[in-house]
Amino acid sequence: MNKSVSQPDQSAPDAEIADLLRRWHVERFLLREACLMDNHKYDEWLSLWADDLLYWVPCNSEDIDPVRQVSIIYDRRVDLEMRVSRLSGRYAHAQTPKSRLQRVISNIEVLPDADSLIVTSSFVLGEVRMKEEVIVFGRSEHILLPQGDSFLMSRKKVLLLNIDKELPNIVYLL
Amino acid sequence: MRTGATDARPRNSTAESRLAADGVNFADLAQETRVHSAVYTDERVFEAELQRIFYRTWVYVGHESEVPDAGDYRVRQIGRKPVIMIRAKDGAINVLFNRCRHRGSTVCQQDAGRVRQLKCWFHGWVYGLDGKLIGVPEDDGYGEDFDKSAYGLARPARVESYREFVFASLSDDGPALTENLGPACELIDLMVDASPTSKLLVDAGVQKTVFRGNWKLVGMDGYHAPYVHASVFEIFKKKADQGAGATHSADQRNIVTTIDLGHGHATIDHRVARQRDSTRYFNLLKTTPGGKEYINQMRETYGERSELLLTSAGDPHLGIFPNLQLIGNQIRVVVPVAADHTEVLAFPVRLGGVSDEINARRLRMHESFFGPSGVGTPDDTEVFERAQRGMQVDEAPWIDISRGKCREVRNPDGTIIGHMTDEVPQRGQFRAWRALMTDV
């Protein structure tokens, strides 16, 4: 063995390695979530959520007070279960046929908090349904709770770029 | 509210003339129990509708509570024409066309905001909150006889409010607003008087949606729900005490009625059914912080009428022809863009004088069903688009709206009442449509 071949830098701070590892776990989680959403795997997606949850898509502007202002989606668990149950059934006409979806997730930033991670990411989502093609741009803010070598989502806030424009149906998962 | 700026409102578009040249007559297209699909699909009909309906009859613009302070404004559409609803310094509501009197640029660029004056940045002309021209830069370029007072922002011919709902008409002719609304007034009251202070707050934002279909598809329809909203009915069965499940039940279908209120206005009247089924709704209210206080306040303010007002929950299920609907917790505005292109604005209202918790619960109920990601609206939108595609078929081109014609009853006051599922509202809508389209 040639000792002169450069070895991984043993002096790299443990914190940086921990940071890299954490980012890798987060990215793996977000890509898995994206895949489930793109493929309408409603129940598997629901299983990524903690019991106490908030799935929030604000309307009109990013910093609204949900007590006094309307959102596009403001789901607690019971509402989200209803949403998923409806989409899983046979009568959700707005998804008959289903949308074909492909999203790209990028610009991931991870901020460790006390018992959770605050993760922001950007997405570009293409939808093809009937004869229509729609592109949706947006940013997601996840609060992730560590769970084994993965996470549970306790909160997800999705900020659409066209938050204050006339929207077509957005019935698939964001 | 009237200015000299009401001239030049052509009633005959060239598109419409072409239709007439083809020998088409609007009364033939919209008959009592059937309507030709061209009424939904033909751009020439759409152009004529703008001229004869939207640029003529009372059109809803906005609610006074949207602009509480001087300088607050909202930009809205009357047909294709952008208008500004703005609060002046004297507290008056002005509705002004969003068009500089100089070279035509819009003077207001955002949907909503607050300004001290309205300024056109093309050449710097400035208007006051009342629309008066107050500043012309480099005005030495105009002669002595240039009269600024003749260059105020143009206004609709008539602007009137009913209980803070602001309407405009671009025609000097026709009935006054309350005469046009007629028996619909007491249904508007149901929404306003769901507040113990009779105060609606239209300040919760707006959900905007768009679909590829005709504006008239967004109507009062008591027949469609079990089919279009089959997915929601399944959920209602499972969760009878929550959300909309608390105010709807399947057997209401036999006691709810449809009423043609005249002038194209119609209601799906849930009043009797909701008073009968009030227990679940009251239980929901009582478990909400502020709920008991709300009930007591309502009884103090409205006495016997409070029972009707409470159980109606501020939901008159009312359509005001041509562009306003009060459904659930929302003021819904229909914006016609083209024969096959419509925008819908949903403004959930907050009730003045009640707890944040009650209003928040009402917002959550609204979001759950309505809007681009609700469990209800998207299926309506989908079905409207299917109808628009289907109506491209010219063979067997008639839309049937005869349901319940055999059993409807005409009341002494001229209103017509039918079963919940009957097409009484559709016939009423097209009776008004026919009257406006053929009376030139």
Coordinates of C-alpha atoms in Angstrom, one line a residue:
Chain A
M1 CA 0.0 0.0 0.0
N2 CA 1.4 3.3 -1.1
K3 CA 1.4 5.7 1.9
S4 CA 1.8 8.7 -0.4
V5 CA -1.7 8.3 -1.9
S6 CA -3.7 11.0 -0.3
Q7 CA -6.1 9.7 2.4
P8 CA -9.4 11.3 3.3
D9 CA -8.6 14.3 5.4
Q10 CA -8.6 12.9 8.9
S11 CA -8.5 16.4 10.2
A12 CA -11.9 17.3 8.6
P13 CA -14.0 18.5 11.5
D14 CA -16.5 15.9 12.7
A15 CA -19.2 18.7 12.5
E16 CA -18.7 19.0 8.7
I17 CA -19.0 15.3 8.2
A18 CA -22.1 15.2 10.4
D19 CA -23.5 18.1 8.4
L20 CA -22.9 16.3 5.1
L21 CA -24.5 13.1 6.4
R22 CA -27.5 15.0 7.6
R23 CA -27.9 16.8 4.3
W24 CA -27.6 13.4 2.5
H25 CA -30.4 11.9 4.7
V26 CA -32.6 15.0 4.2
E27 CA -32.1 14.9 0.4
R28 CA -32.8 11.2 0.3
F29 CA -36.0 11.9 2.3
L30 CA -37.2 14.8 0.0
L31 CA -36.5 12.8 -3.2
R32 CA -38.5 9.8 -1.8
E33 CA -41.3 12.2 -0.9
A34 CA -41.2 13.7 -4.4
C35 CA -41.4 10.3 -5.9
L36 CA -44.4 9.3 -3.9
M37 CA -46.2 12.5 -4.7
D38 CA -45.4 12.3 -8.4
N39 CA -46.7 8.7 -8.5
H40 CA -49.9 9.4 -6.4
K41 CA -48.8 7.0 -3.7
Y42 CA -51.2 8.7 -1.3
D43 CA -51.1 6.2 1.7
E44 CA -47.3 5.9 1.6
W45 CA -47.0 9.7 1.5
L46 CA -49.4 9.9 4.5
S47 CA -47.2 7.5 6.4
L48 CA -44.3 10.1 6.1
W49 CA -46.3 12.4 8.4
A50 CA -46.1 12.7 12.2
D51 CA -49.4 12.4 14.1
D52 CA -49.6 16.1 14.9
L53 CA -49.2 17.7 11.5
L54 CA -49.8 20.8 9.5
Y55 CA -49.9 20.8 5.7
W56 CA -50.2 24.4 4.6
V57 CA -50.3 26.1 1.2
P58 CA -51.0 29.9 1.9
C59 CA -53.0 32.0 -0.5
N60 CA -52.4 35.6 -1.7
S61 CA -49.1 36.1 0.1
E62 CA -46.5 34.1 2.1
D63 CA -46.9 35.7 5.5
I64 CA -50.6 35.5 6.1
D65 CA -52.3 34.8 9.5
P66 CA -54.3 31.7 9.0
V67 CA -56.7 32.6 11.9
R68 CA -57.9 35.6 9.8
Q69 CA -56.9 34.8 6.3
V70 CA -57.8 32.1 3.8
S71 CA -55.3 29.6 2.6
I72 CA -55.3 27.2 -0.4
I73 CA -54.7 24.3 1.9
Y74 CA -54.6 24.3 5.7
D75 CA -54.8 20.7 6.7
R76 CA -54.5 19.1 10.1
R77 CA -54.4 15.3 10.3
V78 CA -58.1 14.8 10.0
D79 CA -58.3 17.1 6.9
L80 CA -55.3 15.5 5.3
E81 CA -56.7 12.0 5.8
M82 CA -60.0 13.2 4.2
R83 CA -58.0 14.6 1.3
V84 CA -56.1 11.4 0.8
S85 CA -59.1 9.2 1.2
R86 CA -61.0 11.2 -1.4
L87 CA -58.1 11.0 -3.9
S88 CA -57.8 7.3 -3.3
G89 CA -61.5 6.7 -4.1
R90 CA -63.2 6.3 -7.4
Y91 CA -65.0 9.6 -7.7
A92 CA -62.3 12.3 -7.7
H93 CA -63.3 13.5 -11.1
A94 CA -60.6 16.2 -11.2
Q95 CA -58.1 13.3 -11.1
T96 CA -59.9 11.1 -13.6
P97 CA -57.7 10.6 -15.5
K98 CA -54.8 11.3 -13.1
S99 CA -52.2 14.0 -13.8
R100 CA -48.8 12.8 -14.9
L101 CA -46.3 14.6 -12.7
Q102 CA -42.6 15.2 -12.6
R103 CA -40.9 17.5 -10.2
V104 CA -37.4 18.6 -9.7
I105 CA -36.2 19.4 -6.2
S106 CA -33.2 21.6 -5.6
N107 CA -31.7 24.5 -3.5
I108 CA -32.0 22.4 -0.4
E109 CA -31.0 24.1 2.9
V110 CA -30.9 22.4 6.3
L111 CA -31.1 24.3 9.5
P112 CA -30.9 22.1 12.7
D113 CA -33.4 23.2 15.4
A114 CA -33.8 21.8 18.9
D115 CA -35.4 18.4 18.1
S116 CA -36.0 18.9 14.5
L117 CA -34.6 20.0 11.2
I118 CA -36.0 23.0 9.3
V119 CA -35.5 22.3 5.6
T120 CA -36.2 24.6 2.7
S121 CA -36.1 23.6 -0.9
S122 CA -37.3 24.7 -4.3
F123 CA -39.3 22.7 -6.8
V124 CA -40.3 22.9 -10.4
L125 CA -43.3 20.7 -11.1
G126 CA -44.6 19.7 -14.5
E127 CA -48.1 18.5 -14.9
V128 CA -49.6 16.8 -18.0
R129 CA -53.3 16.0 -18.0
M130 CA -55.8 15.8 -20.9
K131 CA -54.3 18.2 -23.4
E132 CA -52.9 20.6 -20.9
E133 CA -49.3 21.1 -19.7
V134 CA -48.9 23.2 -16.5
I135 CA -45.7 24.2 -14.8
V136 CA -45.8 25.1 -11.2
F137 CA -42.8 26.8 -9.4
G138 CA -42.5 26.9 -5.6
R139 CA -40.6 26.6 -2.4
S140 CA -41.2 24.1 0.4
E141 CA -40.4 24.5 4.1
H142 CA -40.4 21.2 5.9
I143 CA -40.1 20.6 9.6
L144 CA -38.6 17.1 9.9
L145 CA -38.5 15.0 13.1
P146 CA -35.7 12.4 13.1
Q147 CA -37.1 8.9 13.1
G148 CA -34.5 6.1 13.0
D149 CA -32.4 6.8 9.9
S150 CA -35.2 8.8 8.3
F151 CA -37.7 11.5 9.3
L152 CA -41.3 12.3 9.9
M153 CA -42.8 15.5 8.6
S154 CA -44.5 17.5 11.3
R155 CA -45.1 20.6 9.1
K156 CA -44.9 21.4 5.5
K157 CA -45.5 24.8 4.1
V158 CA -45.6 25.2 0.3
L159 CA -45.2 28.6 -1.2
L160 CA -46.4 28.8 -4.8
L161 CA -44.8 31.4 -7.0
N162 CA -48.3 32.1 -8.5
I163 CA -49.8 32.4 -5.0
D164 CA -51.9 35.5 -6.0
K165 CA -52.9 34.4 -9.5
E166 CA -55.8 32.6 -10.9
L167 CA -55.0 28.9 -10.5
P168 CA -56.2 25.8 -12.4
N169 CA -57.0 22.7 -10.4
I170 CA -54.2 21.7 -8.1
V171 CA -55.5 18.4 -6.8
Y172 CA -52.3 16.4 -6.7
L173 CA -49.9 16.5 -3.8
L174 CA -47.6 19.4 -3.4
Chain B
M1 CA -73.3 59.0 -8.6
R2 CA -73.2 60.1 -12.1
T3 CA -70.8 61.9 -14.4
G4 CA -70.9 63.0 -18.0
A5 CA -68.6 60.2 -18.9
T6 CA -71.3 57.7 -19.9
D7 CA -71.4 58.2 -23.6
A8 CA -70.1 55.9 -26.3
R9 CA -71.3 52.6 -25.1
P10 CA -71.8 50.6 -28.3
R11 CA -74.5 48.0 -28.0
N12 CA -73.8 46.5 -31.4
S13 CA -70.4 44.7 -31.7
T14 CA -69.4 43.6 -35.2
A15 CA -69.3 40.0 -34.0
E16 CA -72.9 40.3 -33.0
S17 CA -73.8 41.8 -36.3
R18 CA -72.3 38.8 -38.0
L19 CA -74.4 36.6 -35.9
A20 CA -77.5 38.5 -36.9
A21 CA -76.4 38.2 -40.6
D22 CA -76.4 34.5 -40.1
G23 CA -80.1 34.8 -39.2
V24 CA -79.5 33.9 -35.5
N25 CA -81.8 35.3 -33.0
F26 CA -81.1 35.2 -29.3
A27 CA -84.6 34.3 -28.3
D28 CA -84.3 31.2 -30.5
L29 CA -81.1 30.2 -28.9
A30 CA -82.3 30.4 -25.3
Q31 CA -85.8 29.0 -25.0
E32 CA -87.9 28.2 -21.9
T33 CA -86.8 24.6 -21.5
R34 CA -83.8 24.3 -23.8
V35 CA -80.7 26.3 -24.7
H36 CA -78.6 26.0 -27.8
S37 CA -75.0 25.1 -26.9
A38 CA -73.8 28.1 -29.1
V39 CA -74.9 30.2 -26.1
Y40 CA -71.9 28.6 -24.3
T41 CA -69.5 28.2 -27.1
D42 CA -69.9 31.0 -29.7
E43 CA -67.6 34.0 -29.3
R44 CA -70.1 36.2 -31.1
V45 CA -72.7 35.4 -28.4
F46 CA -70.1 36.1 -25.8
E47 CA -69.3 39.5 -27.3
A48 CA -73.0 40.3 -27.3
E49 CA -73.3 39.2 -23.7
L50 CA -70.6 41.7 -22.7
Q51 CA -72.4 44.6 -24.4
R52 CA -76.0 43.7 -23.4
I53 CA -75.5 42.1 -20.0
F54 CA -72.2 43.0 -18.4
Y55 CA -72.0 46.6 -19.8
R56 CA -75.6 47.3 -18.9
T57 CA -77.2 45.5 -15.9
W58 CA -76.1 45.7 -12.3
V59 CA -72.8 44.0 -11.9
Y60 CA -71.2 43.3 -8.5
V61 CA -67.9 45.1 -8.0
G62 CA -66.9 44.6 -4.4
H63 CA -67.7 45.0 -0.7
E64 CA -67.3 48.2 1.2
S65 CA -65.4 46.5 4.0
E66 CA -62.6 45.7 1.5
V67 CA -61.6 49.4 1.5
P68 CA -62.1 50.6 5.1
D69 CA -59.8 53.6 5.0
A70 CA -59.3 56.6 2.7
G71 CA -57.1 55.6 -0.3
D72 CA -57.7 51.8 0.1
Y73 CA -58.6 50.4 -3.3
R74 CA -59.4 47.2 -5.2
V75 CA -59.1 46.7 -8.9
R76 CA -62.0 44.6 -10.4
Q77 CA -63.4 43.8 -13.8
I78 CA -66.7 44.7 -15.4
G79 CA -66.5 42.4 -18.3
R80 CA -63.2 43.3 -19.9
K81 CA -63.0 46.8 -18.4
P82 CA -60.9 47.3 -15.3
V83 CA -62.4 49.4 -12.6
I84 CA -61.1 50.8 -9.3
M85 CA -63.2 50.6 -6.2
I86 CA -61.6 53.2 -3.9
R87 CA -62.5 54.9 -0.6
A88 CA -62.3 58.7 -0.8
K89 CA -61.2 61.1 2.0
D90 CA -64.9 61.9 2.7
G91 CA -65.5 58.2 3.3
A92 CA -67.5 57.7 0.0
I93 CA -66.9 54.7 -2.2
N94 CA -65.9 55.6 -5.7
V95 CA -65.9 53.3 -8.7
L96 CA -63.7 54.7 -11.4
F97 CA -62.6 53.2 -14.7
N98 CA -58.9 52.3 -14.6
R99 CA -57.9 54.4 -17.6
C100 CA -56.0 57.7 -17.7
R101 CA -58.0 60.3 -19.5
H102 CA -54.9 61.4 -21.4
R103 CA -53.6 58.4 -23.4
G104 CA -55.4 55.5 -21.9
S105 CA -52.9 53.8 -19.6
T106 CA -54.1 52.2 -16.4
V107 CA -53.6 54.4 -13.3
C108 CA -53.7 51.5 -10.8
Q109 CA -51.4 48.5 -11.3
Q110 CA -52.0 46.2 -8.4
D111 CA -55.1 44.3 -7.4
A112 CA -55.2 45.9 -4.0
G113 CA -53.4 48.6 -2.0
R114 CA -53.6 52.0 -0.5
V115 CA -52.7 55.2 -2.3
R116 CA -52.8 59.0 -1.6
Q117 CA -53.6 59.7 -5.2
L118 CA -53.8 57.9 -8.5
K119 CA -50.9 58.6 -10.8
C120 CA -50.5 57.7 -14.4
W121 CA -46.7 57.2 -15.0
F122 CA -47.0 57.5 -18.8
H123 CA -47.0 61.3 -18.6
G124 CA -47.5 62.0 -15.0
W125 CA -51.1 63.0 -14.8
V126 CA -52.5 62.8 -11.2
Y127 CA -56.0 62.1 -10.0
G128 CA -57.5 62.5 -6.5
L129 CA -59.2 59.6 -4.7
D130 CA -62.5 60.9 -6.1
G131 CA -61.2 60.6 -9.6
K132 CA -60.8 64.4 -10.2
L133 CA -57.8 65.4 -12.3
I134 CA -55.6 67.4 -10.0
G135 CA -52.2 67.5 -11.7
V136 CA -51.0 67.8 -15.3
P137 CA -47.2 68.2 -15.6
E138 CA -45.9 71.0 -17.9
D139 CA -49.4 72.2 -18.3
D140 CA -48.3 75.3 -20.1
G141 CA -48.5 73.1 -23.2
Y142 CA -52.3 73.2 -23.0
G143 CA -54.3 76.3 -24.0
E144 CA -56.2 78.7 -21.7
D145 CA -59.5 76.8 -22.3
F146 CA -58.1 73.4 -21.1
D147 CA -60.6 72.5 -18.3
K148 CA -59.2 70.0 -15.9
S149 CA -62.6 69.4 -14.4
A150 CA -63.7 67.8 -17.6
Y151 CA -60.9 65.2 -17.4
G152 CA -61.8 63.3 -14.3
L153 CA -61.5 59.5 -14.4
A154 CA -64.7 58.1 -16.1
R155 CA -67.3 56.4 -13.9
P156 CA -69.9 53.8 -14.5
A157 CA -73.3 55.4 -15.2
R158 CA -74.7 54.2 -11.8
V159 CA -73.1 52.9 -8.6
E160 CA -75.3 51.7 -5.7
S161 CA -74.8 49.6 -2.6
Y162 CA -77.0 47.2 -0.8
R163 CA -75.8 46.5 2.7
E164 CA -72.2 47.3 1.6
F165 CA -72.3 45.1 -1.5
V166 CA -71.3 47.6 -4.2
F167 CA -72.8 47.2 -7.7
A168 CA -72.2 49.2 -10.9
S169 CA -74.3 49.6 -14.0
L170 CA -72.9 51.1 -17.2
S171 CA -76.3 52.1 -18.3
D172 CA -78.5 55.0 -17.2
D173 CA -81.6 53.0 -17.9
G174 CA -83.1 50.2 -15.9
P175 CA -84.3 49.5 -12.5
A176 CA -82.6 50.8 -9.3
L177 CA -80.4 48.2 -7.6
T178 CA -82.8 47.2 -4.8
E179 CA -85.6 46.9 -7.4
N180 CA -83.4 44.7 -9.5
L181 CA -82.4 42.6 -6.4
G182 CA -86.1 42.3 -5.3
P183 CA -86.7 39.3 -3.0
A184 CA -82.9 38.5 -3.2
C185 CA -82.4 41.3 -0.6
E186 CA -83.7 39.2 2.3
L187 CA -81.3 36.4 1.3
I188 CA -78.3 38.8 1.2
D189 CA -79.5 39.8 4.7
L190 CA -79.0 36.2 5.8
M191 CA -75.3 36.5 5.2
V192 CA -74.9 40.0 6.7
D193 CA -77.1 39.3 9.7
A194 CA -75.2 36.1 10.6
S195 CA -73.0 38.7 12.3
P196 CA -74.4 39.9 15.7
T197 CA -73.2 43.4 14.7
S198 CA -74.6 43.1 11.1
K199 CA -71.0 43.6 9.9
L200 CA -69.2 41.5 7.3
L201 CA -65.5 41.7 7.0
V202 CA -64.3 40.9 3.5
D203 CA -60.7 41.0 4.6
A204 CA -59.6 37.3 4.5
G205 CA -58.1 37.3 1.1
V206 CA -59.3 35.7 -2.1
Q207 CA -58.9 32.4 -3.8
K208 CA -58.7 32.8 -7.5
T209 CA -59.4 30.0 -9.9
V210 CA -59.7 29.7 -13.7
F211 CA -61.3 27.2 -16.0
R212 CA -61.7 26.6 -19.7
G213 CA -65.5 27.0 -19.9
N214 CA -68.3 29.5 -20.1
W215 CA -69.2 31.8 -17.3
K216 CA -72.8 30.6 -17.2
L217 CA -71.7 27.1 -16.1
V218 CA -71.1 28.5 -12.6
G219 CA -74.7 28.5 -11.5
M220 CA -77.1 27.5 -8.8
D221 CA -77.5 23.7 -9.3
G222 CA -79.2 21.5 -6.7
Y223 CA -79.1 18.5 -8.9
H224 CA -75.4 17.9 -9.4
A225 CA -74.0 17.4 -5.9
P226 CA -74.3 13.6 -5.4
Y227 CA -72.7 13.0 -8.8
V228 CA -70.1 15.8 -9.2
H229 CA -69.3 15.6 -5.4
A230 CA -69.7 11.9 -5.0
S231 CA -66.3 11.7 -3.4
V232 CA -67.4 14.2 -0.7
F233 CA -70.7 12.4 -0.1
E234 CA -68.7 9.3 0.8
I235 CA -66.7 11.4 3.3
F236 CA -69.9 12.9 4.7
K237 CA -71.2 9.5 5.5
K238 CA -68.1 8.7 7.5
K239 CA -67.8 12.1 9.3
A240 CA -71.4 13.4 9.9
D241 CA -70.4 15.7 12.7
Q242 CA -67.6 17.6 11.1
G243 CA -67.2 20.4 8.7
A244 CA -69.8 20.6 6.0
G245 CA -71.2 17.3 7.3
A246 CA -72.7 19.2 10.1
T247 CA -74.8 21.4 7.9
H248 CA -75.8 19.0 5.1
S249 CA -77.6 15.7 5.2
A250 CA -78.8 13.5 2.4
D251 CA -82.5 13.6 3.2
Q252 CA -82.5 17.4 3.0
R253 CA -82.9 16.8 -0.8
N254 CA -86.7 16.5 -0.3
I255 CA -87.3 19.7 1.7
V256 CA -84.8 22.0 0.2
T257 CA -86.3 24.1 -2.6
T258 CA -85.1 26.1 -5.6
I259 CA -86.6 29.5 -6.1
D260 CA -86.4 31.8 -9.1
L261 CA -86.3 35.3 -7.6
G262 CA -86.7 37.2 -10.8
H263 CA -84.1 39.1 -12.9
G264 CA -82.0 35.9 -13.1
H265 CA -81.4 35.6 -9.4
A266 CA -82.1 32.3 -7.7
T267 CA -81.6 30.5 -4.4
I268 CA -81.3 26.9 -3.4
D269 CA -83.3 27.5 -0.2
H270 CA -82.0 25.5 2.8
R271 CA -83.7 27.6 5.4
V272 CA -86.4 25.1 6.5
A273 CA -84.0 22.1 6.3
R274 CA -81.3 23.7 8.4
Q275 CA -83.7 24.8 11.1
R276 CA -85.0 21.2 11.2
D277 CA -81.4 19.8 11.4
S278 CA -80.0 22.5 13.7
T279 CA -78.9 20.3 16.6
R280 CA -75.6 19.2 15.1
Y281 CA -74.8 22.7 14.0
F282 CA -75.5 24.1 17.4
N283 CA -73.3 21.4 19.0
L284 CA -70.5 22.4 16.7
L285 CA -70.9 26.0 17.6
K286 CA -71.1 25.4 21.4
T287 CA -67.8 23.5 21.3
T288 CA -66.1 26.4 19.6
P289 CA -64.6 29.1 21.9
G290 CA -66.9 32.1 21.8
G291 CA -69.8 29.9 20.4
K292 CA -72.1 30.3 23.4
E293 CA -71.5 34.0 23.5
Y294 CA -72.2 34.2 19.8
I295 CA -75.6 32.4 20.2
N296 CA -76.6 34.7 23.1
Q297 CA -75.6 37.8 21.2
M298 CA -77.6 36.8 18.2
R299 CA -80.6 36.1 20.3
E300 CA -80.3 39.5 22.0
T301 CA -79.8 41.4 18.7
Y302 CA -82.3 39.6 16.5
G303 CA -84.9 38.1 18.9
E304 CA -87.0 35.5 17.2
R305 CA -85.3 35.9 13.9
S306 CA -82.0 34.7 15.4
E307 CA -83.0 31.1 15.1
L308 CA -83.2 31.4 11.3
L309 CA -80.1 33.5 11.1
L310 CA -78.0 31.1 13.3
T311 CA -79.1 28.0 11.5
S312 CA -78.6 29.5 8.1
A313 CA -74.9 30.0 9.2
G314 CA -74.6 33.0 6.8
D315 CA -75.1 30.8 3.8
P316 CA -78.0 32.0 1.6
H317 CA -77.0 29.8 -1.3
L318 CA -77.9 32.7 -3.6
G319 CA -77.0 33.5 -7.2
I320 CA -77.3 37.2 -8.3
F321 CA -77.3 37.4 -12.0
P322 CA -74.9 37.8 -13.7
N323 CA -71.7 37.7 -11.6
L324 CA -72.3 37.2 -7.9
Q325 CA -73.0 34.2 -5.7
L326 CA -73.2 33.9 -1.9
I327 CA -72.5 30.3 -1.1
G328 CA -71.3 28.8 2.1
N329 CA -69.1 31.3 3.7
Q330 CA -68.1 33.1 0.6
I331 CA -68.7 36.0 -1.8
R332 CA -68.0 34.4 -5.2
V333 CA -67.5 36.6 -8.3
V334 CA -67.6 35.2 -11.8
V335 CA -65.4 37.0 -14.3
P336 CA -66.1 36.3 -18.0
V337 CA -63.0 36.3 -20.1
A338 CA -64.0 34.5 -23.3
A339 CA -66.7 32.1 -24.3
D340 CA -64.5 29.2 -23.1
H341 CA -62.5 31.0 -20.4
T342 CA -63.8 32.1 -16.9
E343 CA -62.1 33.2 -13.7
V344 CA -63.8 32.8 -10.4
L345 CA -62.9 34.8 -7.3
A346 CA -63.9 33.4 -3.9
F347 CA -63.8 35.8 -1.0
P348 CA -64.5 34.0 2.3
V349 CA -66.1 36.5 4.7
R350 CA -65.5 37.0 8.4
L351 CA -68.4 37.8 10.7
G352 CA -67.9 41.0 12.7
G353 CA -68.5 40.7 16.5
V354 CA -67.6 37.0 16.8
S355 CA -64.6 35.2 18.1
D356 CA -61.5 34.5 16.0
E357 CA -62.1 30.8 16.7
I358 CA -65.5 30.9 15.1
N359 CA -64.2 32.8 12.1
A360 CA -61.2 30.6 11.8
R361 CA -63.4 27.5 11.8
R362 CA -65.5 29.0 9.1
L363 CA -62.3 29.7 7.0
R364 CA -61.2 26.1 7.5
M365 CA -64.6 24.8 6.4
H366 CA -64.4 27.0 3.3
E367 CA -60.9 25.8 2.4
S368 CA -61.8 22.2 2.9
F369 CA -64.4 22.4 0.1
F370 CA -63.6 25.4 -2.1
G371 CA -60.6 26.7 -4.0
P372 CA -58.2 25.1 -6.4
S373 CA -57.2 22.4 -3.9
G374 CA -60.5 21.9 -2.0
V375 CA -62.4 18.6 -2.1
G376 CA -65.3 20.3 -4.0
T377 CA -64.3 23.1 -6.4
P378 CA -61.9 21.1 -8.5
D379 CA -64.6 18.5 -9.4
D380 CA -67.0 21.4 -10.4
T381 CA -64.2 22.9 -12.5
E382 CA -63.5 19.5 -14.1
V383 CA -67.1 18.9 -15.0
F384 CA -67.5 22.5 -16.4
E385 CA -64.6 21.8 -18.7
R386 CA -66.1 18.5 -19.7
A387 CA -69.4 20.3 -20.5
Q388 CA -67.5 22.9 -22.6
R389 CA -65.7 20.2 -24.6
G390 CA -69.0 18.2 -25.1
M391 CA -70.9 21.2 -26.3
Q392 CA -68.5 21.5 -29.3
V393 CA -70.8 18.7 -30.7
D394 CA -73.2 20.5 -33.0
E395 CA -75.3 17.4 -33.6
A396 CA -78.2 17.4 -31.0
P397 CA -77.0 20.8 -29.9
W398 CA -79.7 21.6 -27.3
I399 CA -79.0 21.8 -23.5
D400 CA -82.0 20.5 -21.7
I401 CA -83.2 22.6 -18.7
S402 CA -86.8 21.2 -18.4
R403 CA -86.4 19.4 -15.2
G404 CA -89.2 20.2 -12.8
K405 CA -91.1 22.4 -15.3
C406 CA -94.0 19.9 -14.8
R407 CA -94.1 20.6 -11.0
E408 CA -92.9 24.1 -10.4
V409 CA -95.3 26.5 -8.7
R410 CA -95.6 30.3 -9.3
N411 CA -96.2 32.3 -6.2
P412 CA -98.4 35.4 -6.0
D413 CA -95.3 37.6 -5.8
G414 CA -94.0 36.2 -9.1
T415 CA -91.3 34.0 -7.7
I416 CA -91.2 30.4 -8.9
I417 CA -90.5 27.5 -6.6
G418 CA -89.4 24.0 -7.3
H419 CA -87.8 20.9 -5.9
M420 CA -84.1 21.2 -4.9
T421 CA -83.0 19.2 -7.9
D422 CA -85.2 21.1 -10.4
E423 CA -83.8 23.4 -13.1
V424 CA -85.8 26.4 -11.8
P425 CA -82.6 28.5 -11.4
Q426 CA -81.4 27.7 -14.9
R427 CA -84.8 28.7 -16.4
G428 CA -84.7 31.9 -14.3
Q429 CA -81.2 32.7 -15.4
F430 CA -82.0 32.3 -19.1
R431 CA -85.3 34.2 -18.8
A432 CA -83.2 37.2 -17.6
W433 CA -80.6 36.4 -20.3
R434 CA -83.2 36.4 -23.0
A435 CA -84.8 39.6 -21.8
L436 CA -81.5 41.5 -21.8
M437 CA -80.2 40.0 -25.0
T438 CA -83.3 40.6 -27.1
D439 CA -84.2 44.1 -25.7
V440 CA -81.9 46.4 -27.4

